[in-house]
mmCIF file of C-alpha atoms in Angstrom:
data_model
loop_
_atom_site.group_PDB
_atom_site.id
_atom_site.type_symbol
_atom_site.label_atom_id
_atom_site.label_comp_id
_atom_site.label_asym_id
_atom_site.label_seq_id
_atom_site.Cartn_x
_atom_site.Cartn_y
_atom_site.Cartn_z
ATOM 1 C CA UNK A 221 80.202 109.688 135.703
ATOM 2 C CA UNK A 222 82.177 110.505 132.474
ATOM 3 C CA UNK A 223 84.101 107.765 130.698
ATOM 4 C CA UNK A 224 87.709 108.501 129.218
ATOM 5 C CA UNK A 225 89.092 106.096 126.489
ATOM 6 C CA UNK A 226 92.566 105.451 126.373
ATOM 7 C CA UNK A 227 93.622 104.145 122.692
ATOM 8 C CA UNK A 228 96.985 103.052 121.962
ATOM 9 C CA UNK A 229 97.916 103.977 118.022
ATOM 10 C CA UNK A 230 97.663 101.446 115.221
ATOM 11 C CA UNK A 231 101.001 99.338 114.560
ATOM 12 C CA UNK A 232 103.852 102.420 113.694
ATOM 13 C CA UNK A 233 106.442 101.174 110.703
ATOM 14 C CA UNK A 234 108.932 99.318 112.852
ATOM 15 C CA UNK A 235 112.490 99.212 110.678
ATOM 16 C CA UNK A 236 111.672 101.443 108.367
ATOM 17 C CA UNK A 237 113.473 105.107 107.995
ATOM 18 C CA UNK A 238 110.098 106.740 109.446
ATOM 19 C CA UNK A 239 108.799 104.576 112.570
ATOM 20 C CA UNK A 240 106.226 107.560 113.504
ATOM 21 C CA UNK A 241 104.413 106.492 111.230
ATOM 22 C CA UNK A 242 101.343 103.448 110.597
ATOM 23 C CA UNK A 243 102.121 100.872 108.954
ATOM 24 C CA UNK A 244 99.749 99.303 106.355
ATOM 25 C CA UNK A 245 98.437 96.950 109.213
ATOM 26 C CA UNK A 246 98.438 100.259 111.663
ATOM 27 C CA UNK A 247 95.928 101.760 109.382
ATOM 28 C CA UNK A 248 93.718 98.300 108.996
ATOM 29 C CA UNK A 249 93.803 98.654 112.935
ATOM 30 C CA UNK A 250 92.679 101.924 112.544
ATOM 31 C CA UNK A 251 89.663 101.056 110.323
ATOM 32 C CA UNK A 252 88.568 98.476 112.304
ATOM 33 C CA UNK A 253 88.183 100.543 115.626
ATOM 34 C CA UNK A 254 85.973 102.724 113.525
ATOM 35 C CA UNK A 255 83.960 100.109 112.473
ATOM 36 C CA UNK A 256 83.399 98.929 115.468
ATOM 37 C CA UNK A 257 82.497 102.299 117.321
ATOM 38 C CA UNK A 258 79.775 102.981 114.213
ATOM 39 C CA UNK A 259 78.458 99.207 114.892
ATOM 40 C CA UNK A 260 78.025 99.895 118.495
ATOM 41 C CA UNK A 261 76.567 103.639 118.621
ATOM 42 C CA UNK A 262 79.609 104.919 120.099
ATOM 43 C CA UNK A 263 79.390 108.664 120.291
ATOM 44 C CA UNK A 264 82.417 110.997 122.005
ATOM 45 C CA UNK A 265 82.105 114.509 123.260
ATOM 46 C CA UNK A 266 85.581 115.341 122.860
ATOM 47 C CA UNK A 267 88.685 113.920 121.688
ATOM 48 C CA UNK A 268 92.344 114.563 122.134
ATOM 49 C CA UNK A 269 95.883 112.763 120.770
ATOM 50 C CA UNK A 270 99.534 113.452 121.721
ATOM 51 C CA UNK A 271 101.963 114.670 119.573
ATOM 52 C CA UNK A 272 102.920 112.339 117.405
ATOM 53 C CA UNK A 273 102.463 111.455 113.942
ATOM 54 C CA UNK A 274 101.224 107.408 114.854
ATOM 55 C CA UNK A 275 99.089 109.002 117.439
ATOM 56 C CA UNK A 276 97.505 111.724 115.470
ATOM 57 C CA UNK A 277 97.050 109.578 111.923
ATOM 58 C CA UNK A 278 95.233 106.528 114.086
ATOM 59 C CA UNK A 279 92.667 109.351 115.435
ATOM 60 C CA UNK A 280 92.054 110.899 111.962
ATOM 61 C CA UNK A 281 91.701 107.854 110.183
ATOM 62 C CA UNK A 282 88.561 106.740 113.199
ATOM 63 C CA UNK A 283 86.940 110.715 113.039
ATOM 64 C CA UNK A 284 86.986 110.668 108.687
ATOM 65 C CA UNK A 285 85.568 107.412 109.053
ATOM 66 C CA UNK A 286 82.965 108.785 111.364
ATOM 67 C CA UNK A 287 82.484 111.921 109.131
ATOM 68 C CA UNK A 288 82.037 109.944 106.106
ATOM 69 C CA UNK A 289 78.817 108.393 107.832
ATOM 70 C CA UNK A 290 77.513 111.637 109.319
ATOM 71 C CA UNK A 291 78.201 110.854 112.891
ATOM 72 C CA UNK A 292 79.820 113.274 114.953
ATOM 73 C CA UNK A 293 83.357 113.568 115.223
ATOM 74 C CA UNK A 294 84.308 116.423 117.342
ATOM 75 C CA UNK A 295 87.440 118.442 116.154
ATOM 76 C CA UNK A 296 90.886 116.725 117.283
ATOM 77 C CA UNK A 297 93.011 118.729 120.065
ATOM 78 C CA UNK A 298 96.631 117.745 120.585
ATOM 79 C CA UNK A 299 97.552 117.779 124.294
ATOM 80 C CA UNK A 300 102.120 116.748 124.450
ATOM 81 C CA UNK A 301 100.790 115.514 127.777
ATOM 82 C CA UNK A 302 100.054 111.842 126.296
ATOM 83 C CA UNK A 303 103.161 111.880 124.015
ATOM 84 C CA UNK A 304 105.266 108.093 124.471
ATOM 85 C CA UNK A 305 108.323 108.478 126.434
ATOM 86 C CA UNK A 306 111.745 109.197 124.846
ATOM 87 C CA UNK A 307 112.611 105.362 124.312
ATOM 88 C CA UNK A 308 115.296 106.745 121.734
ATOM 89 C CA UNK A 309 116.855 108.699 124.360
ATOM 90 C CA UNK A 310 116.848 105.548 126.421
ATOM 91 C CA UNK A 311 118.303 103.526 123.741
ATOM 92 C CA UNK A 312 120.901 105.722 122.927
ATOM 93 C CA UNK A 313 121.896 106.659 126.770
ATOM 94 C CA UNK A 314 121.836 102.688 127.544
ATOM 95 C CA UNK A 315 122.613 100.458 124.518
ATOM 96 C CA UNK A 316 126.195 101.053 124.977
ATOM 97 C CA UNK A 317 125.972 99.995 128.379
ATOM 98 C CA UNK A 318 124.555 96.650 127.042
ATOM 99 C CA UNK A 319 126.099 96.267 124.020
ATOM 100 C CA UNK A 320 128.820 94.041 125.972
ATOM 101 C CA UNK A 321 126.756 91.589 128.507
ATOM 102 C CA UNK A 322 123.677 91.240 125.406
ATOM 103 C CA UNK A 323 124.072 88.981 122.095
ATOM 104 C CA UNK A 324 120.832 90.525 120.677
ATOM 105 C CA UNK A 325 122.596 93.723 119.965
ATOM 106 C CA UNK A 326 123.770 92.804 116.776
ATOM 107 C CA UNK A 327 119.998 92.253 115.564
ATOM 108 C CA UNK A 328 118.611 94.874 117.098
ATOM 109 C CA UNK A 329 117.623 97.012 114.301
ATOM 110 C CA UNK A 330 116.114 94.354 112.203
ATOM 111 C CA UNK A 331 114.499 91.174 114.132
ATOM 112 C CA UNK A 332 111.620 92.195 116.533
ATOM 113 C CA UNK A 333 112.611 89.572 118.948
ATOM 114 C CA UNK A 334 116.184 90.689 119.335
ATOM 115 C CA UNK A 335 114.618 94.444 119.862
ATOM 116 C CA UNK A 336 111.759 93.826 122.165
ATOM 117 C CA UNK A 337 114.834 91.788 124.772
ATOM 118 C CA UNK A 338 117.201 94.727 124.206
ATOM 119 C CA UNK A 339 114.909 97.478 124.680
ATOM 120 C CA UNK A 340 112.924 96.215 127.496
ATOM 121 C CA UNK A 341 116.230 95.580 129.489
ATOM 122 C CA UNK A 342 116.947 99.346 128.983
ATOM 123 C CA UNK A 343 113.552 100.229 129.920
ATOM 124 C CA UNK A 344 113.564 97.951 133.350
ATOM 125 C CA UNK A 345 116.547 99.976 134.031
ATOM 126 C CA UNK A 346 115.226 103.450 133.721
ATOM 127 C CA UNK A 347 111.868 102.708 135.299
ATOM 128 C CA UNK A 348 113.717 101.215 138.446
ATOM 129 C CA UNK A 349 115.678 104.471 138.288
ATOM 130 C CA UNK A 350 119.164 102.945 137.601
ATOM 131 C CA UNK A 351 119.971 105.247 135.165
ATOM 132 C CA UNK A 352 119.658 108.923 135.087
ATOM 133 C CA UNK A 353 120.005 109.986 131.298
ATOM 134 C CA UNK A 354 120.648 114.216 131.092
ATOM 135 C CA UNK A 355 117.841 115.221 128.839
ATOM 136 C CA UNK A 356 115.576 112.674 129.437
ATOM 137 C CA UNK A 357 112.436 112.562 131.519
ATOM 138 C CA UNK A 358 112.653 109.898 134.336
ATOM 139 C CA UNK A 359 109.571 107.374 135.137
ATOM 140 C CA UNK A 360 108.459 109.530 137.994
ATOM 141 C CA UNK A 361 108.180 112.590 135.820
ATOM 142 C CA UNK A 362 106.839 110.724 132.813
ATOM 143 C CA UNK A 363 104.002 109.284 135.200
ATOM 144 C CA UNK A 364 103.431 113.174 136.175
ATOM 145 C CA UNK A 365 103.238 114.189 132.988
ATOM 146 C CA UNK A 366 100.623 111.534 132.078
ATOM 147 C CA UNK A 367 98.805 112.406 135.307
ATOM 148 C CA UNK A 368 98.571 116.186 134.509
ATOM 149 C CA UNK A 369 97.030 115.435 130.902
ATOM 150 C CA UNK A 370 93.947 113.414 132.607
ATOM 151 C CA UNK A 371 93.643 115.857 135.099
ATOM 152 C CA UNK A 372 93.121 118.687 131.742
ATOM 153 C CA UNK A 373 90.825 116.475 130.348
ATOM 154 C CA UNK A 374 88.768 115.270 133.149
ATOM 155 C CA UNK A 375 88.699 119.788 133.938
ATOM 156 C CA UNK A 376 87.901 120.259 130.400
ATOM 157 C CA UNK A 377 84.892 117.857 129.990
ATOM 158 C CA UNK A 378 81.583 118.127 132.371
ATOM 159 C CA UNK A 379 79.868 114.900 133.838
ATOM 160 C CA UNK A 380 78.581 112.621 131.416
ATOM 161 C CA UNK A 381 81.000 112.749 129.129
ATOM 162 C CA UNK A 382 82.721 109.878 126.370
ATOM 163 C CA UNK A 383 86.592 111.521 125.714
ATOM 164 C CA UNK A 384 88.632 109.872 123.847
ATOM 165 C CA UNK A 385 92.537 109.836 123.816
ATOM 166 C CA UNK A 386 94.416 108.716 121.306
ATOM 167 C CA UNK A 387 97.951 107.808 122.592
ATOM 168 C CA UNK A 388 100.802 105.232 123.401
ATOM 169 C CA UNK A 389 101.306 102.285 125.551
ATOM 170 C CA UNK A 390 103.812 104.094 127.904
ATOM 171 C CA UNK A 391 100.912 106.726 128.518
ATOM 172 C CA UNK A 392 98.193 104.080 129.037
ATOM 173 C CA UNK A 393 100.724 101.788 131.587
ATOM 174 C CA UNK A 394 100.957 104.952 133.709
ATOM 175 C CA UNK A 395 97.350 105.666 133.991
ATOM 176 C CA UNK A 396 97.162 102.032 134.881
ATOM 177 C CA UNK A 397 99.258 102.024 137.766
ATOM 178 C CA UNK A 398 97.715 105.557 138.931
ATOM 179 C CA UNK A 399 94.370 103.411 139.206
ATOM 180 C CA UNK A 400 95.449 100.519 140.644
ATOM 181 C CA UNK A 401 98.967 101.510 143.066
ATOM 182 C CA UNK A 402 101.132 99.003 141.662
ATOM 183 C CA UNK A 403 104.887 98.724 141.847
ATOM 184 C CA UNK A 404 106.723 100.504 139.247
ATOM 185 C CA UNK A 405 108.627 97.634 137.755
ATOM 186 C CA UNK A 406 104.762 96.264 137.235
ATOM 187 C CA UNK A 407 104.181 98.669 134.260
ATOM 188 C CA UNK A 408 106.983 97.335 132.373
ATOM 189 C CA UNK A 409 104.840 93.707 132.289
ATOM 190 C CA UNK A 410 101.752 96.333 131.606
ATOM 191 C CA UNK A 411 102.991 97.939 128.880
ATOM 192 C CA UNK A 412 104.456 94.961 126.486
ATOM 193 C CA UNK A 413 101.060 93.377 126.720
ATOM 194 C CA UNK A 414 98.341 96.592 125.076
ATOM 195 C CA UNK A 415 98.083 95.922 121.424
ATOM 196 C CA UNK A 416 98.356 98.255 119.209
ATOM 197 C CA UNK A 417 94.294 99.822 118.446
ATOM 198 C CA UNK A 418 93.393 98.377 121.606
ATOM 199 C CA UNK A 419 90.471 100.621 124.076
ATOM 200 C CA UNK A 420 91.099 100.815 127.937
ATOM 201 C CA UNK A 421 88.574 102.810 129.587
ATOM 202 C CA UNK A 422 87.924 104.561 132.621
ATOM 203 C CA UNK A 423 85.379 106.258 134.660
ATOM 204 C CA UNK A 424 85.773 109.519 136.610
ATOM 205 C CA UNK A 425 83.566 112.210 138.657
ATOM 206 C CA UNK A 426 84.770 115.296 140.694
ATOM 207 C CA UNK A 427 86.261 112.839 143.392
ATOM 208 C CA UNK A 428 87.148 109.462 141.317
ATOM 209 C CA UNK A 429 89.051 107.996 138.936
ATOM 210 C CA UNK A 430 88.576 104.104 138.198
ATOM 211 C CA UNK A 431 89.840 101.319 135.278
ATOM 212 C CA UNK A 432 86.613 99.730 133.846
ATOM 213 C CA UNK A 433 87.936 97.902 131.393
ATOM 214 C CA UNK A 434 91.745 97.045 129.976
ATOM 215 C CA UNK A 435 93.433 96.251 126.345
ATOM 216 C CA UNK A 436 89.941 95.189 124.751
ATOM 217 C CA UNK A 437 90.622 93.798 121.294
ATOM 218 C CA UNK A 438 87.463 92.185 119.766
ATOM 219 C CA UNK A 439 87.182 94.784 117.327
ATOM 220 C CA UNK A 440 90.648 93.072 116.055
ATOM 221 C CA UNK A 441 90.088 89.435 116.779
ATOM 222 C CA UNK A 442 86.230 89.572 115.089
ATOM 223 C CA UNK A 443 88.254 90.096 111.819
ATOM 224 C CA UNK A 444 89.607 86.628 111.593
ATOM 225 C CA UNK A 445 93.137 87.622 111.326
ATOM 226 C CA UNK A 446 95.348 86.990 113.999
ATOM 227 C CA UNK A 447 97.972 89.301 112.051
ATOM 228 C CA UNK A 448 96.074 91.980 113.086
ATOM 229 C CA UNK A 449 96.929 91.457 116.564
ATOM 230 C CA UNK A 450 100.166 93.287 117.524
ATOM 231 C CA UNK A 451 102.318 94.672 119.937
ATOM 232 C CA UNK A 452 104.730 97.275 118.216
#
């Protein structure tokens, strides 16, 4: 059996000019994965990110971190296959549509609360397949996507393999409900729980695919600060 590690990116600089980006707490995050893969022995044969620049900066921070020590850190490959769905598209397509039935509108931009009811109402709606926005990628397609990018890596890496993916919690969700079959309104309750630096693994052979373990955190919470702990 080979294991694949699904990593959601450090906290990205929500209301800021640049949100593809980590924030100072994104790169703590980071750091503290690190640490806790050098504690532990961890050792990957392979690792991969998406596109983006949250995803890519959280999986350079952990490999200098290994380098530094001497352990090996295999060279990074970029597969769009794990990229986050367009949730700007969504937004844009849909926030009209809610700007007259939701009070949180207003706030949107600037108080996480407001954001996380306004933007999860727009997401419920394009997962359920309410909407269909011209240029972007519905939930069926995204969930293809994400299922085409483990099937590369799981062809690319032999048996007894560690891979590691660093990625987003829209990617992770769908690899969730590949594993386990449920409904596709059950991501959305997924996805707004994985913290940001947080390891899901799973285990796979020629014939199987299975979750072993789900949003572990320790690695945050063993640092004492429950600011550490976070969801976008």
């Amino acid at each position: 059996m080979s294991s694949l590690f699904l990593i959601r990116h450090g906290q990205a600089s929500f209301g800021t000019g640049d949100y593809d980006r980590l924030s100072p707490t994104g790169i703590a995050q980071a750091e503290l994965l690190a640490k806790y893969w050098l504690q532990t022995g961890q050792e990957f044969d392979a690792v991969y990110a998406g596109e983006m620049k949250r995803q890519i900066d959280t999986a350079a921070t952990v490999l200098a971190r290994f380098r530094e020590v001497g352990r090996n850190a295999p060279e990074l490959r970029i597969l769009p296959e794990f990229n986050e769905y367009d949730s700007k598209g969504i937004l844009t397509a849909l926030l009209r549509k809610q700007e007259a039935e939701d009070p949180d509108i207003s706030r949107f931009y600037t108080d996480k609360k407001s954001f996380q009811r306004v933007f999860e109402k727009a997401i419920r709606r394009w997962i359920a397949g309410e909407e269909r926005i011209a240029g972007v990628t519905s939930w069926e397609d995204f969930r293809s996507r994400v299922a085409r990018g483990i099937t590369r890596v799981r062809q690319e890496n032999g048996l007894g393999k560690a891979v590691l993916v660093f990625t987003s919690g829209g990617p992770i969700s769908a690899a969730f409900q590949i594993v386990t079959g449920i409904p596709d309104l059950g991501t959305l309750h997924i996805v707004w729980h994985i913290v940001n630096a947080s390891i899901s693994t799973f285990a796979y052979d020629a014939d199987r695919f299975s979750l072993t373990s789900f949003n572990v955190r320790a690695h945050l919470e063993m640092a004492g600060d429950p600011a550490l702990i976070t969801y976008r």
